[in-house]
């Protein structure tokens, strides 16, 4: 299995937080815009000043696909499995890619296309995938109404038209 580089200078705070069970993203200290994946400059105001900020982990399935073979060798036995783009509750432009699972320790192929729908509420969970490597994954959040995760107003630092 291919593992992320967890000690990279640009992403180490993300991986350190994941090991501690927290989801963090960069936030521009000049204009408050959230950004992920990590970037050197803010796409809103071009500032290079930012801080790593914890987010709620609440999200909505924005899109998904079921990955079938051929895949990388480390994933061949896991196919087919869902891969989703989720939109975090903090902003309509704040999206992450990850696996959707019924539980953090479930097999990658535990859910099928019939189990997932665009707009489904999900929440972050953390899955150890290697020595010192913890990956955020997304699990269904049955306790939250799907509409609750969708932005209903312009969020601070969010330039989306709602």
PDB file of C-alpha atoms in Angstrom:
ATOM      1  CA  UNK A   1       0.000   0.000   0.000  1.00  0.00           C
ATOM      2  CA  UNK A   2       1.275   3.456  -0.835  1.00  0.00           C
ATOM      3  CA  UNK A   3       1.527   5.644   2.257  1.00  0.00           C
ATOM      4  CA  UNK A   4       1.570   9.434   2.427  1.00  0.00           C
ATOM      5  CA  UNK A   5       4.716  11.267   3.444  1.00  0.00           C
ATOM      6  CA  UNK A   6       3.735  12.375   6.936  1.00  0.00           C
ATOM      7  CA  UNK A   7       6.845  14.417   7.727  1.00  0.00           C
ATOM      8  CA  UNK A   8       6.657  16.719   4.686  1.00  0.00           C
ATOM      9  CA  UNK A   9       7.101  20.329   5.806  1.00  0.00           C
ATOM     10  CA  UNK A  10       3.892  21.462   4.069  1.00  0.00           C
ATOM     11  CA  UNK A  11       1.582  18.717   5.340  1.00  0.00           C
ATOM     12  CA  UNK A  12       3.105  17.459   8.626  1.00  0.00           C
ATOM     13  CA  UNK A  13       0.641  19.427  10.816  1.00  0.00           C
ATOM     14  CA  UNK A  14      -2.274  17.720   9.032  1.00  0.00           C
ATOM     15  CA  UNK A  15      -0.849  14.232   9.662  1.00  0.00           C
ATOM     16  CA  UNK A  16       0.143  15.027  13.253  1.00  0.00           C
ATOM     17  CA  UNK A  17      -3.413  16.178  13.988  1.00  0.00           C
ATOM     18  CA  UNK A  18      -4.867  13.071  12.304  1.00  0.00           C
ATOM     19  CA  UNK A  19      -2.735  10.867  14.585  1.00  0.00           C
ATOM     20  CA  UNK A  20      -4.315  12.734  17.506  1.00  0.00           C
ATOM     21  CA  UNK A  21      -7.832  12.216  16.106  1.00  0.00           C
ATOM     22  CA  UNK A  22      -8.308  15.800  14.924  1.00  0.00           C
ATOM     23  CA  UNK A  23      -9.059  17.131  11.454  1.00  0.00           C
ATOM     24  CA  UNK A  24      -7.257  20.386  10.634  1.00  0.00           C
ATOM     25  CA  UNK A  25      -6.995  22.563   7.543  1.00  0.00           C
ATOM     26  CA  UNK A  26      -5.143  25.736   6.732  1.00  0.00           C
ATOM     27  CA  UNK A  27      -6.938  29.029   7.293  1.00  0.00           C
ATOM     28  CA  UNK A  28      -5.649  32.339   5.942  1.00  0.00           C
ATOM     29  CA  UNK A  29      -4.961  34.761   8.789  1.00  0.00           C
ATOM     30  CA  UNK A  30      -5.401  37.754   6.468  1.00  0.00           C
ATOM     31  CA  UNK A  31      -8.879  37.011   5.018  1.00  0.00           C
ATOM     32  CA  UNK A  32     -10.046  33.937   7.026  1.00  0.00           C
ATOM     33  CA  UNK A  33     -10.479  31.760   3.915  1.00  0.00           C
ATOM     34  CA  UNK A  34     -10.227  28.011   4.540  1.00  0.00           C
ATOM     35  CA  UNK A  35      -7.936  26.074   2.221  1.00  0.00           C
ATOM     36  CA  UNK A  36      -7.336  22.451   1.484  1.00  0.00           C
ATOM     37  CA  UNK A  37      -5.208  20.932   0.148  1.00  0.00           C
ATOM     38  CA  UNK A  38      -2.439  22.924   1.803  1.00  0.00           C
ATOM     39  CA  UNK A  39      -1.038  25.744  -0.297  1.00  0.00           C
ATOM     40  CA  UNK A  40       1.726  28.303  -0.015  1.00  0.00           C
ATOM     41  CA  UNK A  41      -0.592  31.228  -0.759  1.00  0.00           C
ATOM     42  CA  UNK A  42      -4.255  31.985  -0.203  1.00  0.00           C
ATOM     43  CA  UNK A  43      -6.249  31.762  -3.424  1.00  0.00           C
ATOM     44  CA  UNK A  44      -8.474  34.590  -2.184  1.00  0.00           C
ATOM     45  CA  UNK A  45      -6.081  37.342  -1.110  1.00  0.00           C
ATOM     46  CA  UNK A  46      -2.673  35.839  -2.062  1.00  0.00           C
ATOM     47  CA  UNK A  47      -1.366  36.134   1.514  1.00  0.00           C
ATOM     48  CA  UNK A  48       1.210  33.597   2.629  1.00  0.00           C
ATOM     49  CA  UNK A  49       0.135  33.844   6.277  1.00  0.00           C
ATOM     50  CA  UNK A  50      -1.982  30.991   7.642  1.00  0.00           C
ATOM     51  CA  UNK A  51      -2.685  28.819  10.649  1.00  0.00           C
ATOM     52  CA  UNK A  52      -3.745  25.200  10.970  1.00  0.00           C
ATOM     53  CA  UNK A  53      -7.268  25.213  12.393  1.00  0.00           C
ATOM     54  CA  UNK A  54      -9.434  22.357  13.655  1.00  0.00           C
ATOM     55  CA  UNK A  55     -12.698  21.809  11.773  1.00  0.00           C
ATOM     56  CA  UNK A  56     -15.811  19.973  12.934  1.00  0.00           C
ATOM     57  CA  UNK A  57     -15.405  16.888  10.759  1.00  0.00           C
ATOM     58  CA  UNK A  58     -19.028  17.186   9.610  1.00  0.00           C
ATOM     59  CA  UNK A  59     -19.350  16.884   5.846  1.00  0.00           C
ATOM     60  CA  UNK A  60     -21.654  15.996   2.981  1.00  0.00           C
ATOM     61  CA  UNK A  61     -20.946  13.608   0.114  1.00  0.00           C
ATOM     62  CA  UNK A  62     -20.396  15.963  -2.833  1.00  0.00           C
ATOM     63  CA  UNK A  63     -19.540  13.241  -5.345  1.00  0.00           C
ATOM     64  CA  UNK A  64     -18.346   9.655  -5.310  1.00  0.00           C
ATOM     65  CA  UNK A  65     -17.159   6.812  -7.490  1.00  0.00           C
ATOM     66  CA  UNK A  66     -16.721   3.104  -6.974  1.00  0.00           C
ATOM     67  CA  UNK A  67     -13.113   2.206  -7.789  1.00  0.00           C
ATOM     68  CA  UNK A  68     -12.729  -1.025  -9.723  1.00  0.00           C
ATOM     69  CA  UNK A  69      -9.541  -2.620 -10.995  1.00  0.00           C
ATOM     70  CA  UNK A  70      -7.006  -2.151 -12.234  1.00  0.00           C
ATOM     71  CA  UNK A  71      -5.721  -0.338  -9.180  1.00  0.00           C
ATOM     72  CA  UNK A  72      -2.383  -0.024  -7.487  1.00  0.00           C
ATOM     73  CA  UNK A  73      -1.198  -3.455  -6.306  1.00  0.00           C
ATOM     74  CA  UNK A  74      -1.759  -2.630  -2.620  1.00  0.00           C
ATOM     75  CA  UNK A  75      -5.457  -2.048  -3.270  1.00  0.00           C
ATOM     76  CA  UNK A  76      -6.214  -4.924  -5.688  1.00  0.00           C
ATOM     77  CA  UNK A  77      -7.743  -7.170  -3.023  1.00  0.00           C
ATOM     78  CA  UNK A  78      -9.932  -4.338  -1.717  1.00  0.00           C
ATOM     79  CA  UNK A  79     -11.776  -3.550  -4.961  1.00  0.00           C
ATOM     80  CA  UNK A  80     -14.386  -2.473  -5.604  1.00  0.00           C
ATOM     81  CA  UNK A  81     -14.453   0.340  -3.005  1.00  0.00           C
ATOM     82  CA  UNK A  82     -15.995   3.815  -2.768  1.00  0.00           C
ATOM     83  CA  UNK A  83     -13.959   7.002  -3.011  1.00  0.00           C
ATOM     84  CA  UNK A  84     -15.796  10.226  -2.261  1.00  0.00           C
ATOM     85  CA  UNK A  85     -15.313  13.948  -2.490  1.00  0.00           C
ATOM     86  CA  UNK A  86     -16.843  15.402   0.655  1.00  0.00           C
ATOM     87  CA  UNK A  87     -17.690  19.020   1.291  1.00  0.00           C
ATOM     88  CA  UNK A  88     -16.868  20.128   4.812  1.00  0.00           C
ATOM     89  CA  UNK A  89     -19.547  22.014   6.736  1.00  0.00           C
ATOM     90  CA  UNK A  90     -17.170  24.963   7.227  1.00  0.00           C
ATOM     91  CA  UNK A  91     -17.320  26.111   3.595  1.00  0.00           C
ATOM     92  CA  UNK A  92     -18.712  25.208   0.219  1.00  0.00           C
ATOM     93  CA  UNK A  93     -15.285  25.344  -1.438  1.00  0.00           C
ATOM     94  CA  UNK A  94     -13.644  23.206   1.263  1.00  0.00           C
ATOM     95  CA  UNK A  95     -13.534  19.635  -0.042  1.00  0.00           C
ATOM     96  CA  UNK A  96     -11.535  16.497   0.701  1.00  0.00           C
ATOM     97  CA  UNK A  97     -11.190  13.136  -1.016  1.00  0.00           C
ATOM     98  CA  UNK A  98     -11.366   9.932   0.982  1.00  0.00           C
ATOM     99  CA  UNK A  99     -12.936   6.576   1.528  1.00  0.00           C
ATOM    100  CA  UNK A 100     -16.487   6.143   2.801  1.00  0.00           C
ATOM    101  CA  UNK A 101     -16.766   3.261   5.255  1.00  0.00           C
ATOM    102  CA  UNK A 102     -19.394   2.010   7.706  1.00  0.00           C
ATOM    103  CA  UNK A 103     -16.751   2.284  10.491  1.00  0.00           C
ATOM    104  CA  UNK A 104     -13.116   3.402  10.624  1.00  0.00           C
ATOM    105  CA  UNK A 105     -11.845  -0.181  10.873  1.00  0.00           C
ATOM    106  CA  UNK A 106     -14.111  -1.636   8.162  1.00  0.00           C
ATOM    107  CA  UNK A 107     -12.824  -3.188   4.942  1.00  0.00           C
ATOM    108  CA  UNK A 108     -12.501  -0.622   2.115  1.00  0.00           C
ATOM    109  CA  UNK A 109     -15.104  -2.424  -0.003  1.00  0.00           C
ATOM    110  CA  UNK A 110     -17.697  -2.648   2.789  1.00  0.00           C
ATOM    111  CA  UNK A 111     -20.080  -0.172   1.131  1.00  0.00           C
ATOM    112  CA  UNK A 112     -21.509  -0.294  -2.387  1.00  0.00           C
ATOM    113  CA  UNK A 113     -22.935   2.387  -4.661  1.00  0.00           C
ATOM    114  CA  UNK A 114     -26.389   1.572  -3.263  1.00  0.00           C
ATOM    115  CA  UNK A 115     -25.189   2.490   0.241  1.00  0.00           C
ATOM    116  CA  UNK A 116     -23.996   6.017  -0.653  1.00  0.00           C
ATOM    117  CA  UNK A 117     -25.743   8.990  -2.235  1.00  0.00           C
ATOM    118  CA  UNK A 118     -24.699  12.517  -3.113  1.00  0.00           C
ATOM    119  CA  UNK A 119     -25.886  14.728  -0.270  1.00  0.00           C
ATOM    120  CA  UNK A 120     -25.487  12.061   2.431  1.00  0.00           C
ATOM    121  CA  UNK A 121     -24.218  13.429   5.749  1.00  0.00           C
ATOM    122  CA  UNK A 122     -20.884  11.950   6.841  1.00  0.00           C
ATOM    123  CA  UNK A 123     -18.393  12.636   9.589  1.00  0.00           C
ATOM    124  CA  UNK A 124     -14.686  12.121   9.857  1.00  0.00           C
ATOM    125  CA  UNK A 125     -13.183   9.094  11.560  1.00  0.00           C
ATOM    126  CA  UNK A 126      -9.544   8.089  11.666  1.00  0.00           C
ATOM    127  CA  UNK A 127      -8.008   4.871  10.379  1.00  0.00           C
ATOM    128  CA  UNK A 128      -4.475   3.690  11.081  1.00  0.00           C
ATOM    129  CA  UNK A 129      -3.074   2.532   7.743  1.00  0.00           C
ATOM    130  CA  UNK A 130       0.586   2.099   8.590  1.00  0.00           C
ATOM    131  CA  UNK A 131       3.225   2.749  11.220  1.00  0.00           C
ATOM    132  CA  UNK A 132       2.700   6.327  12.422  1.00  0.00           C
ATOM    133  CA  UNK A 133       0.183   6.969   9.594  1.00  0.00           C
ATOM    134  CA  UNK A 134      -3.448   7.764  10.364  1.00  0.00           C
ATOM    135  CA  UNK A 135      -5.812   8.622   7.521  1.00  0.00           C
ATOM    136  CA  UNK A 136      -9.093  10.508   7.761  1.00  0.00           C
ATOM    137  CA  UNK A 137     -12.006   8.456   6.400  1.00  0.00           C
ATOM    138  CA  UNK A 138     -15.706   9.277   6.191  1.00  0.00           C
ATOM    139  CA  UNK A 139     -18.490   7.377   7.897  1.00  0.00           C
ATOM    140  CA  UNK A 140     -22.256   7.898   7.620  1.00  0.00           C
ATOM    141  CA  UNK A 141     -23.634  10.370  10.141  1.00  0.00           C
ATOM    142  CA  UNK A 142     -27.157   9.059  10.672  1.00  0.00           C
ATOM    143  CA  UNK A 143     -27.692  11.463  13.562  1.00  0.00           C
ATOM    144  CA  UNK A 144     -27.497  14.527  11.325  1.00  0.00           C
ATOM    145  CA  UNK A 145     -29.987  15.671   8.722  1.00  0.00           C
ATOM    146  CA  UNK A 146     -28.404  15.822   5.252  1.00  0.00           C
ATOM    147  CA  UNK A 147     -29.515  19.449   4.784  1.00  0.00           C
ATOM    148  CA  UNK A 148     -27.693  20.461   7.966  1.00  0.00           C
ATOM    149  CA  UNK A 149     -24.302  19.927   6.309  1.00  0.00           C
ATOM    150  CA  UNK A 150     -25.081  22.091   3.290  1.00  0.00           C
ATOM    151  CA  UNK A 151     -24.081  25.737   3.612  1.00  0.00           C
ATOM    152  CA  UNK A 152     -27.192  27.893   3.851  1.00  0.00           C
ATOM    153  CA  UNK A 153     -25.463  31.240   4.037  1.00  0.00           C
ATOM    154  CA  UNK A 154     -22.194  32.725   2.994  1.00  0.00           C
ATOM    155  CA  UNK A 155     -19.689  31.508   5.578  1.00  0.00           C
ATOM    156  CA  UNK A 156     -16.829  33.675   6.778  1.00  0.00           C
ATOM    157  CA  UNK A 157     -13.953  33.188   4.379  1.00  0.00           C
ATOM    158  CA  UNK A 158     -16.226  31.448   1.861  1.00  0.00           C
ATOM    159  CA  UNK A 159     -16.635  33.261  -1.449  1.00  0.00           C
ATOM    160  CA  UNK A 160     -19.273  30.912  -2.838  1.00  0.00           C
ATOM    161  CA  UNK A 161     -22.561  32.336  -3.991  1.00  0.00           C
ATOM    162  CA  UNK A 162     -25.331  30.705  -1.995  1.00  0.00           C
TER     163      UNK A 162
END
